[in-house]
Coordinates of C-alpha atoms and ligand atoms in Angstrom, one line a residue:
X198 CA 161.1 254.1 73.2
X199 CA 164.4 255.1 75.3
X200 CA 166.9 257.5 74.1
X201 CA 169.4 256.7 76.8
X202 CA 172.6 255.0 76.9
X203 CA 173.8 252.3 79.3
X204 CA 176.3 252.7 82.1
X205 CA 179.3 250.7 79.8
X206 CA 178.5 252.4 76.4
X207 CA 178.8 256.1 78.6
X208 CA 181.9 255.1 80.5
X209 CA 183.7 253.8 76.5
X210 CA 182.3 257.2 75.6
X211 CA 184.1 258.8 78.2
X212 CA 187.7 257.0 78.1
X213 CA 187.6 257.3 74.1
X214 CA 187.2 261.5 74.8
X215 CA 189.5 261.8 77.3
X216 CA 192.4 259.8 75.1
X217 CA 190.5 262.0 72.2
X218 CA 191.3 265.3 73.5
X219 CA 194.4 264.3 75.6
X220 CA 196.4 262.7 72.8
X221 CA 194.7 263.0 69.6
X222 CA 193.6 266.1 69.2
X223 CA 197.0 267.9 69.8
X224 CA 198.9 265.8 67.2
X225 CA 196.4 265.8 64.5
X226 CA 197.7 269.2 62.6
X227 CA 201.0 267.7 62.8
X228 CA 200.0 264.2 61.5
X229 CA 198.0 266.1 58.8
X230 CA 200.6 268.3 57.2
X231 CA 203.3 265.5 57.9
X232 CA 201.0 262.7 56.1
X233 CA 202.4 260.6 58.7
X234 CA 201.2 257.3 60.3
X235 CA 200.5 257.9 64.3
X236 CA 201.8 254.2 65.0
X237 CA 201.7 255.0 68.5
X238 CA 198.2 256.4 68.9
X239 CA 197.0 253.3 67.0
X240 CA 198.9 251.0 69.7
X241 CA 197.5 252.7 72.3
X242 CA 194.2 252.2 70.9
X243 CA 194.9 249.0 71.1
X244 CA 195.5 249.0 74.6
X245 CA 192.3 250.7 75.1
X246 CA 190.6 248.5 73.7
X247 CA 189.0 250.4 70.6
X248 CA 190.5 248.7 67.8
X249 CA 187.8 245.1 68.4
X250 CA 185.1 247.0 70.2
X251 CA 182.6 244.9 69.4
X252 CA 184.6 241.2 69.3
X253 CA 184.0 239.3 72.6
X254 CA 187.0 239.1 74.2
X255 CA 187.4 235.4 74.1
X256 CA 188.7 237.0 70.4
X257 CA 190.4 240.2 71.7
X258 CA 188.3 242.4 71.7
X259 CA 186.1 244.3 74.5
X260 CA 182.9 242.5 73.9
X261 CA 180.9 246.1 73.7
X262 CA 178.4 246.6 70.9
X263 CA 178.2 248.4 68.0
X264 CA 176.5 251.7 69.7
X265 CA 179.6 251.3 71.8
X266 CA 181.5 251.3 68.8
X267 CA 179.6 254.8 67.3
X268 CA 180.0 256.7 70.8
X269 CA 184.5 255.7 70.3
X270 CA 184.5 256.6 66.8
X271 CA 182.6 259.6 67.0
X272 CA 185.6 260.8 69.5
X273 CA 188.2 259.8 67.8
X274 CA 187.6 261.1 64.6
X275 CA 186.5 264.7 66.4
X276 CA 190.4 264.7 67.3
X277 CA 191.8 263.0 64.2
X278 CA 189.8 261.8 61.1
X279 CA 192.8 260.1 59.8
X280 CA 193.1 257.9 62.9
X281 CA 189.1 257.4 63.1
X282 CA 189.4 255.6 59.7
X283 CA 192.3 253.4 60.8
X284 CA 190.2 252.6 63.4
X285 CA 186.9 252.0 61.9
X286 CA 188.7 250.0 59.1
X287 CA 190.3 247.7 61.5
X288 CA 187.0 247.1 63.7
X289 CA 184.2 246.9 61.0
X290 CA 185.5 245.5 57.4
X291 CA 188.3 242.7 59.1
X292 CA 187.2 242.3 62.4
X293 CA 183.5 242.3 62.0
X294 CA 183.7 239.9 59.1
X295 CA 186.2 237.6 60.4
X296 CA 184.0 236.9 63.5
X297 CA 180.7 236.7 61.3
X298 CA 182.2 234.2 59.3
X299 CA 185.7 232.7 60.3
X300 CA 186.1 229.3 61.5
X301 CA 187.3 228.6 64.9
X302 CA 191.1 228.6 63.8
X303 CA 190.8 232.1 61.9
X304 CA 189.3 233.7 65.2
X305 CA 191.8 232.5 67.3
X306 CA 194.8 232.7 65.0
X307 CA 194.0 235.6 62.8
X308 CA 191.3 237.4 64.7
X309 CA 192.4 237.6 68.1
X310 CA 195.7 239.8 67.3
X311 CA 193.8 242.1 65.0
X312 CA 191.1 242.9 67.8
X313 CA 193.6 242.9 70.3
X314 CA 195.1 245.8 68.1
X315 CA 198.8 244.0 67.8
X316 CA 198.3 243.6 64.5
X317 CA 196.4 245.9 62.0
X318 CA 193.7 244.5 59.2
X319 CA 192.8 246.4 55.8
X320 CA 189.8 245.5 53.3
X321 CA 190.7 244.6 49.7
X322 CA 187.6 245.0 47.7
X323 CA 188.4 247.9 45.2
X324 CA 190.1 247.2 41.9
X325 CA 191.3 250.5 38.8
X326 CA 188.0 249.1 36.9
X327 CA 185.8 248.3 39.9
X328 CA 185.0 250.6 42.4
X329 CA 181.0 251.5 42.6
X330 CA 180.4 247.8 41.0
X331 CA 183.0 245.6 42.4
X332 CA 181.2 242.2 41.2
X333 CA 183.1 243.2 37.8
X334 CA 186.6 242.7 39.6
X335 CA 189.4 241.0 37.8
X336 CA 191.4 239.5 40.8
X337 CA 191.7 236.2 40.4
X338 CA 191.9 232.8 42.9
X339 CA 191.9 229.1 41.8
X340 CA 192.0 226.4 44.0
X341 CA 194.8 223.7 43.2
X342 CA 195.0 220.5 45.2
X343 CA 194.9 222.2 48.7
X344 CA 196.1 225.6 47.7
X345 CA 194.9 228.8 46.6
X346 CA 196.6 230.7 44.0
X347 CA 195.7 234.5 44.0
X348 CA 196.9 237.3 41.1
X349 CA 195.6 240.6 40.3
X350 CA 195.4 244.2 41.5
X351 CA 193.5 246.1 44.5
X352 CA 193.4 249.8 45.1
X353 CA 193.0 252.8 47.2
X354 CA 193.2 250.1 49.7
X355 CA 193.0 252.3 53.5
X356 CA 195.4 250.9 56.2
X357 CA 197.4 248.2 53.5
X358 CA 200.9 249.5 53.6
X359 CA 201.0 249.6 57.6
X360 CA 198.7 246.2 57.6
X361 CA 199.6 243.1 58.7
X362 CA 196.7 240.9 56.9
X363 CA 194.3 242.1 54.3
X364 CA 190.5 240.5 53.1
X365 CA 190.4 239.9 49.7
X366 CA 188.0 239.4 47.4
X367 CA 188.6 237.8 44.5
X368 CA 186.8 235.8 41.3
X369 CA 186.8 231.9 41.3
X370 CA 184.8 231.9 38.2
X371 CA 184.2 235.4 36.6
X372 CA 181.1 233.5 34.3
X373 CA 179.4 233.8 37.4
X374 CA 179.8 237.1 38.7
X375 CA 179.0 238.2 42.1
X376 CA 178.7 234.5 42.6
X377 CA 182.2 233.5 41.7
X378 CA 183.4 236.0 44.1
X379 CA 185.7 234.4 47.7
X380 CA 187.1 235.9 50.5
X381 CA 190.9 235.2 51.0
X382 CA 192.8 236.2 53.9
X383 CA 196.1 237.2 52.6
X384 CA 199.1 238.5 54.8
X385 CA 200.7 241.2 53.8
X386 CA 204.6 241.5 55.4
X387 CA 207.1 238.9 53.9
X388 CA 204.4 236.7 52.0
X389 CA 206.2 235.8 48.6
X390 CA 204.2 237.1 45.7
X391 CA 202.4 239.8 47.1
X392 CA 203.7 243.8 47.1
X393 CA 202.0 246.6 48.6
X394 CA 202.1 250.1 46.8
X395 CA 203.7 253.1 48.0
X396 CA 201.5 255.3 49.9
X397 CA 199.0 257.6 48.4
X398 CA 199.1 261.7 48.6
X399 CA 195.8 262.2 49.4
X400 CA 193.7 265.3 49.9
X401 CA 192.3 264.6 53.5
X402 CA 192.6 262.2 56.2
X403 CA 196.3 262.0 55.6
X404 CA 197.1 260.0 59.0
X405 CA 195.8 256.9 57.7
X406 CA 197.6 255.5 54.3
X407 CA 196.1 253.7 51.2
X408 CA 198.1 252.0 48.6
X409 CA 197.1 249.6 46.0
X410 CA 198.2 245.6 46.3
X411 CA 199.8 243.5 44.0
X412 CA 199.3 239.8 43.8
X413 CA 201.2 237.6 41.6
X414 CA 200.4 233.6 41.9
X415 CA 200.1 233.6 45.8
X416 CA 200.1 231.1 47.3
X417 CA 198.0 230.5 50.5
X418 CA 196.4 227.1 52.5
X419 CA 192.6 226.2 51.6
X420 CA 192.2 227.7 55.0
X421 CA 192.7 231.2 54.4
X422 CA 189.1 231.2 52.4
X423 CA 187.0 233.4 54.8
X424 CA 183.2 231.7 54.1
X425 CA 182.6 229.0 51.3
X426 CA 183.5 229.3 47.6
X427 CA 181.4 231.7 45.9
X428 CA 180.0 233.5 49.5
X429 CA 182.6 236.3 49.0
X430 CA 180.2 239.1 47.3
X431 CA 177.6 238.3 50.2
X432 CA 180.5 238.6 52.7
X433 CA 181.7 242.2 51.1
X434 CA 178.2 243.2 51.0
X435 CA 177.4 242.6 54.7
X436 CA 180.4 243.6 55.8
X437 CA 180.3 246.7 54.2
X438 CA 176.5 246.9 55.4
X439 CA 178.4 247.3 59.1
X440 CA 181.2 249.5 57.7
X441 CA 178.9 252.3 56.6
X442 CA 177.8 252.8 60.1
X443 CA 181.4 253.5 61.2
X444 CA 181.5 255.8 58.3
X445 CA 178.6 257.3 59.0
X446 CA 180.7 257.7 62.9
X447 CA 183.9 259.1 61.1
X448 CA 181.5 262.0 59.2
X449 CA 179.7 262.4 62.8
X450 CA 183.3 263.4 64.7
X451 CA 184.5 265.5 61.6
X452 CA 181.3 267.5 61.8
X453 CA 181.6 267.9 65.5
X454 CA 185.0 268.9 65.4
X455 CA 183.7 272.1 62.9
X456 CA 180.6 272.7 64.6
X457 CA 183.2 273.2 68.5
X458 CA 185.2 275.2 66.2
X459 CA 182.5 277.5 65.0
X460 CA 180.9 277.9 68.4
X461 CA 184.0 279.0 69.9
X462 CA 185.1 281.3 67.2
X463 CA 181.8 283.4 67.0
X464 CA 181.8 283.7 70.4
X465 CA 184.8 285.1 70.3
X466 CA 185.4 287.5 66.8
X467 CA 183.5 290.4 66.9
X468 CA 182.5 292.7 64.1
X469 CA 179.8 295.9 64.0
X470 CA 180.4 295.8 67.4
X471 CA 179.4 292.8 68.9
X472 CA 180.3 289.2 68.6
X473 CA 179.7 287.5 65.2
X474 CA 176.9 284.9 67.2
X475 CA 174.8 287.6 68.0
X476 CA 174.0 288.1 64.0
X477 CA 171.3 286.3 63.3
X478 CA 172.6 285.1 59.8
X479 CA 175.6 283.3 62.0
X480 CA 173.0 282.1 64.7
X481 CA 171.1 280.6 62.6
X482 CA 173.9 279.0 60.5
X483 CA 175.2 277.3 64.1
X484 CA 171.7 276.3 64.1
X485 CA 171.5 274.3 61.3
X486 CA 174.6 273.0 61.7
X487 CA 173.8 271.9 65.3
X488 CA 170.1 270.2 63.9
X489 CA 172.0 268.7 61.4
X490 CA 174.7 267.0 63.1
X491 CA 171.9 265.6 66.0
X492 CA 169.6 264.3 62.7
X493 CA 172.6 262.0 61.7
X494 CA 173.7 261.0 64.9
X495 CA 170.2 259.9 65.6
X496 CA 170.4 258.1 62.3
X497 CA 173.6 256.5 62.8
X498 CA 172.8 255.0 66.1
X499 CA 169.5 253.5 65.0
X500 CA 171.6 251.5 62.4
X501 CA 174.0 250.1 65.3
X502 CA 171.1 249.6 67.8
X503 CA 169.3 247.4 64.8
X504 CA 172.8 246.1 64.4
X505 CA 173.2 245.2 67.9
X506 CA 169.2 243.9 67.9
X507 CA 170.0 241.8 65.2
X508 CA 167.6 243.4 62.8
X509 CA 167.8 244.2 59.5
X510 CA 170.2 247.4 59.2
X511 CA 170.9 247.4 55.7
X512 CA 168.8 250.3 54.2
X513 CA 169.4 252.5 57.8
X514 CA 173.2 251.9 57.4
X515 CA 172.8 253.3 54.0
X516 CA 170.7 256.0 55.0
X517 CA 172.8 257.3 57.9
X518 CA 176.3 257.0 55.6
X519 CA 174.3 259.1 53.2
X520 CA 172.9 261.6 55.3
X521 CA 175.8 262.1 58.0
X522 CA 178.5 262.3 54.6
X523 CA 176.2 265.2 53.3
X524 CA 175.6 266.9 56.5
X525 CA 179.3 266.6 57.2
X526 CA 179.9 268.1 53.7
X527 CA 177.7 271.0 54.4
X528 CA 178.8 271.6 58.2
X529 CA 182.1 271.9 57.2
X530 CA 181.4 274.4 54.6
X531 CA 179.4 276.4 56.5
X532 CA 182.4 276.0 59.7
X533 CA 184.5 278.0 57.1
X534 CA 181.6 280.4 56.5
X535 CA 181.4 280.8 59.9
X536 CA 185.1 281.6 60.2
X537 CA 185.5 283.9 56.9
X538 CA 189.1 284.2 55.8
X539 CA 190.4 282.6 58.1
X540 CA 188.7 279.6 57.5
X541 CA 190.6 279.1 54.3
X542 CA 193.4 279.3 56.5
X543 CA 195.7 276.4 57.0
X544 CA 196.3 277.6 60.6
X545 CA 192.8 277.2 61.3
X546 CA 191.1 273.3 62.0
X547 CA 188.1 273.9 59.7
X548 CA 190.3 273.8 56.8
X549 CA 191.2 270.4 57.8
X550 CA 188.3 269.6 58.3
X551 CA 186.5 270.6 55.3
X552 CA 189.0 268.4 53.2
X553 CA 189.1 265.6 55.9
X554 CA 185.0 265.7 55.0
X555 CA 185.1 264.9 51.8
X556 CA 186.1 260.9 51.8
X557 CA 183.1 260.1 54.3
X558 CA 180.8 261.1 50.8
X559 CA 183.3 258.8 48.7
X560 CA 184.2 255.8 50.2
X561 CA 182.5 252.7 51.4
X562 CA 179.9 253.1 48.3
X563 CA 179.5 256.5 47.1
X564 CA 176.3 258.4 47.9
X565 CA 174.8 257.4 45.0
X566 CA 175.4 253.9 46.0
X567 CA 173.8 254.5 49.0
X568 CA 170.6 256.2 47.1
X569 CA 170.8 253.3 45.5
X570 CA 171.1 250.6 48.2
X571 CA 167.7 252.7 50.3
X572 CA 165.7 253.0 47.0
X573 CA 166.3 249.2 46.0
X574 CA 164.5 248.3 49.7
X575 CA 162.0 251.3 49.8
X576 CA 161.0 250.0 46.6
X577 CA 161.0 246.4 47.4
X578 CA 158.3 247.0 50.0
Ligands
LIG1638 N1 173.5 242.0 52.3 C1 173.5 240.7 51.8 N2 173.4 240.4 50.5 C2 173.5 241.4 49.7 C3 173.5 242.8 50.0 C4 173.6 243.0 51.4 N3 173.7 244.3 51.9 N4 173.6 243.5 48.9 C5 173.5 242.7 47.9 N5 173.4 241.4 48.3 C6 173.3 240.2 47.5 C7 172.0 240.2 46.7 O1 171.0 239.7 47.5 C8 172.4 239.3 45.6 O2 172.4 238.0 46.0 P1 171.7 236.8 45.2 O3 172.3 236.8 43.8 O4 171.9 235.6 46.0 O5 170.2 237.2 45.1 C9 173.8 239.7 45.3 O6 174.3 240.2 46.5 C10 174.0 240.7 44.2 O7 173.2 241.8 44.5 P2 173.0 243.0 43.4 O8 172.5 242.4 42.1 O9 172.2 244.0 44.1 O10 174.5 243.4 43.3 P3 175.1 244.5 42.3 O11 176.3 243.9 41.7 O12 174.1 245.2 41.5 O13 175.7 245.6 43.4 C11 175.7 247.4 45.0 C12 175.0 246.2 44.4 C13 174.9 247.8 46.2 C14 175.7 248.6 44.0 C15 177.1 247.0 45.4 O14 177.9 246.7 44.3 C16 177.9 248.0 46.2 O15 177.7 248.1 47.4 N6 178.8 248.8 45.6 C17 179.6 249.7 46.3 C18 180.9 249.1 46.7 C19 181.6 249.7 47.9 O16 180.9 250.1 48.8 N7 182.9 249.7 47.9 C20 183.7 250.2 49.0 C21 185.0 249.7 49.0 S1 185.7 249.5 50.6 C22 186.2 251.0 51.1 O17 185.9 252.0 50.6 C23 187.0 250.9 52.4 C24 187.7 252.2 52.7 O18 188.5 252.7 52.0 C25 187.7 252.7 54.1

């Protein structure tokens, strides 16, 4: 066994922190309390090279790997959660997918941009009556002669109103089920027929935006299925499979944001006399905290080395999502602990942090979803 990481993945590692604590991290109380997009920082990421990390280059991407791609997010989302999400949504649930399963013409045309990070990609899965069970979806899409015709509704849809192309997933036969599920790539700006939402007011990661997406009788070319008729579900479901480990990053870089903070704070504040790390009941609290956050980092990378390996990742995704969500969940309580009143402080990080914590438990399948994804292949054998 060898815990070590290669010369590239360390030097990505590197150049993410640096344009992490350089750029990031000083606008990030801003971008929060402004709710504002940092269309800048995303370009630059872009540049950099993080919004395809794992998409050869032939497609525009950097032609890392997907450890690569846990080491950037982490760093990013230490600075801004917001952008880390922007940024996972981008690589993981439209570029991953697109290269797993576009034709030659969707790389080149539809990929290459998006990994390139000139254009910007969102994932439309998530409809008002399926969330947790999207097989029940409503959105429709019927083939006619050579075109496709899409109407219905998607929600809560992260990166859509700055997005230049969305996935889509949407019912060719709803007899069938998950079955009758495609994929559809759908652009967003100008396309007649299609109207994205105004942005939501949400209660953390308020860089990045989510609106819902309307569809009425779109029409698109046969080629803008991603995968066969029907293969949509399996698409979502492996897709998603990939985004949970970029999840599972987001929760990693929120966590370590709180546990810098709380290190540096009880260092500093000092009660009975001496400074608040030298009580035991804060020690050990920075303890835990520090044990935790190394458990679901160890977690997390296993999933993107069995990624990279080609192995079956699926119930180690779930498992790291799970576990890194709920540690981040209780890190950033305790990081508020840590800091007393002036934790609950809107002056002070941990406060954004502890509401920027709270998505990585809801989105991308729920933890019960996850509990649900590792029991189904614990119990399978
Ligand atoms: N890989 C490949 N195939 C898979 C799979 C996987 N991980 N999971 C399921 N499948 C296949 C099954 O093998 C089965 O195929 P066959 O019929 O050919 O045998 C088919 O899919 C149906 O499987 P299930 O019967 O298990 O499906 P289900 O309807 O019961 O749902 C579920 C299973 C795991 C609960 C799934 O619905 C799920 O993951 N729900 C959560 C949805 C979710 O994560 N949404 C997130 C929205 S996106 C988002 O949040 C983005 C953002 O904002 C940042």
């Amino acid at each position: 066994m060898k815990l070590e990481f290669t010369e590239d993945q360390l030097a990505v590692q590197r150049m993410a922190r640096e344009f992490a604590d350089e750029q990031v991290a000083p606008r990030a109380k801003d971008l929060d309390e402004k709710g504002e997009y940092p269309a800048d920082l995303v370009a630059k990421l872009g540049e950099l090279g993080l919004m395809g990390v794992a998409i050869p280059p032939e497609y525009g991407g950097s032609g890392f790997d997907y450890v690569t791609y846990v080491l950037a997010m982490e760093e990013i989302s230490r600075a801004c959660a917001g952008t880390g999400v922007i940024m996972s949504v981008n690589n993981s649930l439209v570029c991953d997918p697109l290269y797993k399963y576009g034709t030659d013409a969707q790389k080149k045309d539809i990929l290459a941009p998006l990994a390139a990070g000139k254009q910007l990609g969102c994932f439309g899965l998530t409809e008002p009556g399926a969330g947790s069970d999207p097989a029940a979806m409503r959105t429709t899409v019927r083939q006619v002669g050579d075109e496709l015709l899409l109407s219905g509704e998607k929600i809560f849809i992260t990166n859509a109103p700055n997005a230049d192309w969305a996935i889509i997933f949407a019912t060719e036969d709803k007899e069938l089920r998950h079955k009758g599920v495609s994929a559809v790539l759908l652009p967003l700006k100008n396309h007649p027929g299609v109207s994205v939402g105004p942005k939501e007011i949400k209660m953390g990661i308020r860089a990045s935006h989510s609106s819902s997406i309307c569809m009425e009788e779109v029409k698109l070319p046969v080629s803008h299925r991603l995968g066969d008729r029907g293969m949509g579900f399996k698409v979502a479901m492996t897709t998603l499979d990939a985004g949970r480990i970029g999840i599972a990053s987001q929760a990693l870089g929120i966590a370590a944001a709180a546990l810098n903070e709380s290190l540096a704070y009880a260092k500093e504040r000092e009660t009975f006399g001496k400074p608040i790390a030298q009580h035991q009941a804060v020690a050990f609290m920075l303890a835990d905290m520090g044990t935790e956050l190394d458990a679901a980092r160890l977690l997390t990378l296993r999933a993107a080395f069995l990624k990279d390996h080609k192995r079956p990742f699926s119930k180690e995704s779930a498992m790291a999502k799970v576990f890194a969500a709920e540690m981040c969940m209780r890190l950033t309580t305790k990081a508020i602990q840590v800091h007393g009143g002036y934790g609950y402080l809107k002056e002070y990080a941990v406060e954004r942090h502890f509401r920027d914590a709270k998505i990585t438990d809801i989105y991308e399948g729920t933890s019960e979803i996850q509990r649900l994804v590792i029991s189904s292949h614990l119990l399978k054998g």
